[in-house]
Coordinates of C-alpha atoms in Angstrom, one line a residue:
X16 CA 3.9 56.8 33.4
X17 CA 3.2 55.3 36.8
X18 CA 7.0 55.6 37.9
X19 CA 8.0 53.4 35.1
X20 CA 11.0 54.7 32.5
X21 CA 10.3 55.0 28.8
X22 CA 11.0 51.7 27.3
X23 CA 13.0 53.4 24.6
X24 CA 14.9 55.3 27.4
X25 CA 15.9 52.1 29.0
X26 CA 17.3 50.9 25.7
X27 CA 18.8 54.0 24.9
X28 CA 17.3 53.7 21.2
X29 CA 15.1 56.2 19.1
X30 CA 11.4 55.7 18.7
X31 CA 11.6 54.8 14.9
X32 CA 14.7 52.5 15.9
X33 CA 14.5 49.0 13.9
X34 CA 13.9 45.5 15.6
X35 CA 17.7 44.9 14.8
X36 CA 18.6 48.4 16.4
X37 CA 16.5 47.1 19.6
X38 CA 18.0 44.0 19.5
X39 CA 21.5 45.3 19.6
X40 CA 20.9 47.8 22.3
X41 CA 19.4 45.0 24.8
X42 CA 22.5 42.2 23.9
X43 CA 24.9 45.1 24.9
X44 CA 22.9 46.4 28.1
X45 CA 22.0 42.5 29.6
X46 CA 25.8 41.7 29.0
X47 CA 26.7 44.6 31.1
X48 CA 24.0 44.5 33.9
X49 CA 23.1 40.7 34.1
X50 CA 23.6 39.8 37.8
X51 CA 26.1 37.0 36.9
X52 CA 28.6 39.5 35.5
X53 CA 27.5 42.5 37.2
X54 CA 27.8 42.4 41.1
X55 CA 26.5 45.8 41.8
X56 CA 23.1 46.1 44.0
X57 CA 21.3 47.0 41.4
X58 CA 22.2 45.1 38.7
X59 CA 19.1 42.6 38.9
X60 CA 16.7 45.5 38.7
X61 CA 18.2 47.0 36.1
X62 CA 18.4 43.8 34.0
X63 CA 14.9 43.1 35.0
X64 CA 14.1 46.8 33.4
X65 CA 16.1 46.1 30.2
X66 CA 14.5 42.7 29.7
X67 CA 10.9 44.0 30.5
X68 CA 11.6 46.9 27.5
X69 CA 12.8 44.4 25.2
X70 CA 9.9 42.1 25.6
X71 CA 7.6 44.7 24.6
X72 CA 9.6 46.3 22.0
X73 CA 10.8 43.6 20.2
X74 CA 7.0 42.4 19.6
X75 CA 5.1 44.5 16.7
X76 CA 1.8 44.1 18.4
X77 CA 2.9 44.9 22.0
X78 CA 5.3 47.9 20.7
X79 CA 2.1 49.5 18.9
X80 CA 0.0 49.1 21.7
X81 CA 3.1 51.0 23.9
X82 CA 3.4 53.4 21.2
X83 CA -0.2 54.5 21.3
X84 CA -1.2 53.9 24.8
X85 CA 2.4 53.8 27.1
X86 CA 2.8 51.8 30.4
X87 CA -1.0 51.7 31.0
X88 CA -1.9 50.5 27.6
X89 CA 0.3 47.6 28.0
X90 CA -0.8 46.8 31.5
X91 CA -4.3 47.2 30.4
X92 CA -4.0 44.8 27.3
X93 CA -1.4 41.9 28.4
X94 CA -0.6 40.0 31.5
X95 CA 3.2 39.8 32.6
X96 CA 3.2 36.5 31.7
X97 CA 2.1 37.7 27.8
X98 CA 5.0 40.0 27.9
X99 CA 7.6 37.9 28.8
X100 CA 6.3 34.9 26.6
X101 CA 6.6 37.3 23.5
X102 CA 10.6 37.8 23.8
X103 CA 12.7 34.8 22.6
X104 CA 14.6 34.5 25.8
X105 CA 16.1 31.3 25.6
X106 CA 18.0 32.1 21.9
X107 CA 19.1 35.4 23.3
X108 CA 20.4 34.5 26.5
X109 CA 22.4 31.5 24.8
X110 CA 23.7 34.1 22.4
X111 CA 24.8 36.2 25.5
X112 CA 26.7 32.9 26.7
X113 CA 25.1 32.5 29.8
X114 CA 24.6 29.3 31.3
X115 CA 21.0 29.8 32.3
X116 CA 17.9 31.2 30.5
X117 CA 14.7 31.0 28.8
X118 CA 11.3 31.8 30.1
X119 CA 11.3 29.6 32.9
X120 CA 14.5 31.1 34.5
X121 CA 13.0 34.9 33.5
X122 CA 10.2 34.0 36.0
X123 CA 12.2 32.2 38.4
X124 CA 14.4 35.6 38.5
X125 CA 11.7 37.9 39.0
X126 CA 9.0 36.2 40.4
X127 CA 10.3 33.8 42.6
X128 CA 9.6 30.8 40.3
X129 CA 6.1 30.9 39.2
X130 CA 7.2 29.2 36.0
X131 CA 8.1 25.5 36.9
X132 CA 10.2 22.6 34.8
X133 CA 8.4 19.6 34.2
X134 CA 10.3 16.4 35.6
X135 CA 7.3 14.0 35.2
X136 CA 6.2 11.5 32.4
X137 CA 8.1 13.0 29.2
X138 CA 6.9 11.8 25.8
X139 CA 9.4 10.1 23.5
X140 CA 10.8 12.0 20.5
X141 CA 9.2 11.8 16.9
X142 CA 11.2 9.9 14.4
X143 CA 11.4 10.4 10.5
X144 CA 12.1 8.0 7.9
X145 CA 12.4 9.1 4.4
X146 CA 10.8 6.5 1.7
X147 CA 11.5 6.4 -2.1
X148 CA 8.8 5.1 -4.5
X149 CA 8.4 5.3 -7.7
X150 CA 5.5 7.3 -9.7
X151 CA 3.7 4.0 -10.1
X152 CA 3.3 3.0 -6.7
X153 CA 2.4 6.6 -5.7
X154 CA -0.4 6.7 -8.0
X155 CA -1.9 3.3 -7.2
X156 CA -0.6 3.3 -3.6
X157 CA 1.4 0.4 -1.9
X158 CA 1.7 -2.1 0.9
X159 CA 5.0 -2.3 2.3
X160 CA 7.8 -2.9 5.4
X161 CA 10.2 -0.9 6.4
X162 CA 13.3 -1.1 8.8
X163 CA 13.4 1.8 11.0
X164 CA 16.8 2.1 13.8
X165 CA 15.5 3.2 17.1
X166 CA 15.1 2.8 20.7
X167 CA 12.5 0.5 22.4
X168 CA 11.7 -0.1 25.9
X169 CA 14.1 -3.0 27.5
X170 CA 12.1 -6.3 27.7
X171 CA 14.3 -7.3 30.6
X172 CA 13.9 -4.4 33.2
X173 CA 10.5 -3.0 31.4
X174 CA 12.1 0.2 31.0
X175 CA 13.1 0.4 34.9
X176 CA 16.9 0.4 34.1
X177 CA 17.3 -1.8 37.3
X178 CA 18.5 -5.4 37.3
X179 CA 15.0 -7.9 37.7
X180 CA 14.0 -8.3 41.2
X181 CA 15.6 -4.9 42.3
X182 CA 14.2 -1.4 41.8
X183 CA 15.3 2.0 41.3
X184 CA 15.4 4.7 44.2
X185 CA 14.9 8.2 44.8
X186 CA 17.8 10.4 43.8
X187 CA 19.5 11.6 47.3
X188 CA 20.9 14.5 45.8
X189 CA 17.8 16.1 44.1
X190 CA 14.9 14.2 46.1
X191 CA 13.7 12.8 43.1
X192 CA 13.0 16.5 41.2
X193 CA 15.9 15.7 38.7
X194 CA 17.1 19.3 39.2
X195 CA 19.3 21.3 41.2
X196 CA 18.5 25.0 42.4
X197 CA 20.6 27.7 43.8
X198 CA 18.8 31.0 44.7
X199 CA 20.9 34.1 44.9
X200 CA 19.5 37.4 46.4
X201 CA 20.1 40.9 44.6
X202 CA 18.4 43.3 47.2
X203 CA 14.6 42.5 46.6
X204 CA 15.7 40.4 43.6
X205 CA 16.1 36.7 43.4
X206 CA 18.0 34.7 41.2
X207 CA 17.4 31.2 41.0
X208 CA 19.8 29.0 39.0
X209 CA 18.8 25.7 37.7
X210 CA 20.5 22.9 36.8
X211 CA 20.3 19.6 36.0
X212 CA 21.5 16.7 38.7
X213 CA 24.8 15.2 37.6
X214 CA 23.8 12.4 39.9
X215 CA 20.9 11.0 38.1
X216 CA 21.3 13.2 34.8
X217 CA 17.8 14.6 35.5
X218 CA 16.1 11.4 36.1
X219 CA 15.2 11.7 39.5
X220 CA 16.0 8.0 40.6
X221 CA 19.4 6.3 41.1
X222 CA 20.2 2.5 40.6
X223 CA 22.4 0.3 42.5
X224 CA 22.5 -2.8 40.3
X225 CA 22.1 -1.6 36.4
X226 CA 20.0 -3.9 34.2
X227 CA 22.9 -5.9 32.0
X228 CA 20.5 -5.8 28.8
X229 CA 20.3 -1.8 28.7
X230 CA 23.3 -0.8 31.2
X231 CA 20.6 1.2 33.0
X232 CA 18.8 3.2 30.1
X233 CA 15.9 1.2 30.1
X234 CA 15.8 1.1 26.4
X235 CA 17.9 -0.7 23.9
X236 CA 18.4 -0.1 20.2
X237 CA 16.5 -2.1 17.8
X238 CA 16.0 -2.5 13.9
X239 CA 11.9 -2.5 13.8
X240 CA 10.0 -3.7 10.9
X241 CA 7.0 -1.8 10.4
X242 CA 4.3 -2.6 8.1
X243 CA 3.3 0.5 5.8
X244 CA 0.4 1.2 3.7
X245 CA 0.8 4.4 0.9
X246 CA -2.8 5.9 0.3
X247 CA -3.2 6.1 -3.8
X248 CA -2.4 9.4 -5.1
X249 CA 0.3 10.4 -2.3
X250 CA 2.6 12.9 -3.8
X251 CA 6.0 13.8 -3.4
X252 CA 6.9 15.6 -0.2
X253 CA 4.0 14.1 1.8
X254 CA 4.5 12.4 5.3
X255 CA 2.4 9.6 6.8
X256 CA 2.3 9.9 10.6
X257 CA 2.4 6.6 12.5
X258 CA 1.2 7.2 16.1
X259 CA 3.3 5.3 18.8
X260 CA 5.9 4.4 16.4
X261 CA 8.9 6.6 17.8
X262 CA 11.1 6.5 20.6
X263 CA 9.8 5.4 24.1
X264 CA 9.1 7.8 26.4
X265 CA 10.8 8.4 29.7
X266 CA 9.6 8.1 33.4
X267 CA 6.1 6.4 32.0
X268 CA 5.7 9.2 29.2
X269 CA 4.0 7.9 26.0
X270 CA 6.0 6.6 22.8
X271 CA 6.4 9.7 19.9
X272 CA 5.4 9.3 16.4
X273 CA 7.4 7.9 13.4
X274 CA 6.4 10.7 10.2
X275 CA 7.8 8.8 6.8
X276 CA 8.2 11.8 4.5
X277 CA 7.4 10.3 0.6
X278 CA 10.0 10.9 -1.9
X279 CA 8.6 10.0 -6.1
X280 CA 11.3 9.4 -7.9
X281 CA 11.2 11.2 -11.5
X282 CA 9.8 9.3 -14.3
X283 CA 11.2 8.8 -17.7
X284 CA 8.1 9.7 -19.9
X285 CA 5.5 11.5 -17.5
X286 CA 5.7 14.8 -15.7
X287 CA 3.2 15.1 -12.7
X288 CA 1.4 18.5 -12.3
X289 CA -1.0 17.9 -9.4
X290 CA -3.1 14.7 -10.5
X291 CA -2.7 15.2 -13.9
X292 CA 0.4 13.8 -15.8
X293 CA 2.1 15.3 -18.8
X294 CA 4.2 13.8 -21.5
X295 CA 5.5 14.5 -25.0
X296 CA 4.6 12.8 -28.7
X297 CA 7.3 13.2 -31.5
X298 CA 5.5 12.8 -34.6
X299 CA 6.7 13.7 -38.2
X300 CA 5.6 16.8 -40.1
X301 CA 3.7 15.1 -42.7
X302 CA 1.9 13.1 -39.9
X303 CA 0.9 16.4 -38.3
X304 CA -0.3 17.7 -42.0
X305 CA -2.5 14.8 -42.7
X306 CA -3.4 13.5 -39.5
X307 CA -2.6 10.3 -37.9
X308 CA -3.6 7.8 -34.9
X309 CA -1.3 7.2 -32.6
X310 CA -0.4 4.8 -29.7
X311 CA 0.3 6.7 -26.1
X312 CA 1.8 5.1 -23.1
X313 CA -0.5 5.9 -19.8
X314 CA 0.0 4.0 -16.4
X315 CA -3.0 1.7 -17.4
X316 CA -1.3 0.5 -20.4
X317 CA -1.6 1.7 -24.0
X318 CA -4.2 4.1 -25.3
X319 CA -5.1 5.0 -28.7
X320 CA -5.0 9.1 -29.4
X321 CA -6.3 10.8 -32.8
X322 CA -4.2 13.5 -34.0
X323 CA -6.3 15.7 -36.2
X324 CA -5.0 16.9 -39.5
X325 CA -2.9 20.2 -39.5
X326 CA -2.0 19.9 -36.1
X327 CA 0.5 22.5 -34.9
X328 CA 3.7 21.6 -32.7
X329 CA 3.0 22.0 -29.0
X330 CA -0.8 21.3 -29.5
X331 CA -2.2 19.7 -26.5
X332 CA -4.6 16.6 -26.1
X333 CA -6.3 15.5 -23.1
X334 CA -7.0 11.8 -22.0
X335 CA -9.5 12.1 -19.4
X336 CA -9.2 10.0 -16.4
X337 CA -5.7 8.6 -17.1
X338 CA -4.0 10.5 -14.5
X339 CA -3.2 10.0 -10.9
X340 CA -5.8 9.2 -8.6
X341 CA -6.8 11.9 -6.0
X342 CA -5.9 11.6 -2.9
X343 CA -9.0 12.7 -0.9
X344 CA -11.9 11.8 -3.0
X345 CA -12.9 9.6 -5.7
X346 CA -12.0 9.9 -9.5
X347 CA -8.4 10.5 -11.1
X348 CA -6.7 13.3 -13.0
X349 CA -6.1 13.8 -16.6
X350 CA -3.1 12.8 -18.9
X351 CA -1.9 15.5 -21.3
X352 CA -0.4 14.7 -24.5
X353 CA 2.1 17.7 -26.0
X354 CA 2.6 17.1 -29.7
X355 CA 6.0 18.1 -30.9
X356 CA 6.2 18.1 -34.9
X357 CA 9.7 16.9 -35.5
X358 CA 11.5 18.7 -38.5
X359 CA 13.3 16.0 -40.5
X360 CA 17.4 16.3 -41.3
X361 CA 19.4 14.9 -43.5
X362 CA 17.4 14.7 -46.3
X363 CA 18.4 12.9 -49.8
X364 CA 18.4 14.5 -52.9
X365 CA 15.2 12.9 -54.0
X366 CA 13.3 14.1 -50.8
X367 CA 14.9 18.0 -51.0
X368 CA 13.2 17.7 -54.8
X369 CA 9.8 16.6 -53.3
X370 CA 9.7 19.3 -50.3
X371 CA 10.7 21.8 -52.8
X372 CA 8.1 21.4 -55.1
X373 CA 5.7 21.0 -52.4
X374 CA 6.7 24.5 -50.9
X375 CA 6.4 26.0 -54.3
X376 CA 2.7 25.0 -54.9
X377 CA 1.9 25.8 -51.3
X378 CA 3.5 29.3 -52.0
X379 CA 5.0 29.4 -48.6
X380 CA 6.4 32.3 -47.0
X381 CA 7.2 33.7 -43.4
X382 CA 4.4 35.0 -41.8
X383 CA 4.5 37.2 -38.3
X384 CA 2.1 37.6 -35.5

């Protein structure tokens, strides 16, 4: 074992423990030995040992390798970066209620800050816009304009946040890093706590004279009109990505994207199944028995459909090429027409007599199959 304690022993769980059992054991021990709460000399080392055990046993692949080969198998197959990246420390630390956490802090704590937070240019946030269209618009495409609320770079200060003629300065409190670091030592273990600078709020700059238009934020709220082209054949739930139409980046970073999510309204006649359309045609029982030609509504207008004599209720007929255009490729789906034979009701005496005579002549009786 190379001097290391067994991971199951560290967490005090049996070797057949479930993931939930392992998680509960880790939470309990992490609360007990976290250096923020436990001031004993060995708390840092115990917390590191507990976190290392959990990072391996909470990952199915790493746990399998450990069960088979022990510590040497883990060391031979993974770097410590791999081991610690596998555990969801951000969520676990938030659950534990600590004021810091995550992969970055684990490395700051154990390895003296090998992982670094980035305070350079940051990409802007993506935006989502939900658009409702008709089935016909989804089938044949649409050119339209949408109004999207969001931020854009202030044209007065060009995003600097400073009054025109002035310029931002490096924040004197954090020296432009946007963060304040405090390091605590626990024997040979160093714990680095990172906080966003409360002077510049993480921007790394200070502004003496704020831009009147954006109040120093560098962005303003605008309702933008964006031209949108919806391709023929799009379906409900699809999203269109509009590059650089999202929120502006910070510190010179690029814009985010805009995702337009398509919602197709239900149609009165048609139900879409892939690129095919399904509708129902209701005909009388004499029409079904004798055959009839009917006019069927389609997305392109009316189409003629011949119903042969003896058609049974529920029979499907296909109108080729009358469905929805294929989104990725040429051609179209089909339109399926399901025939529903209507049974007459509220018959007159004469109609009943005629039907009774027909039934007698046809010698109708129930059949089973």
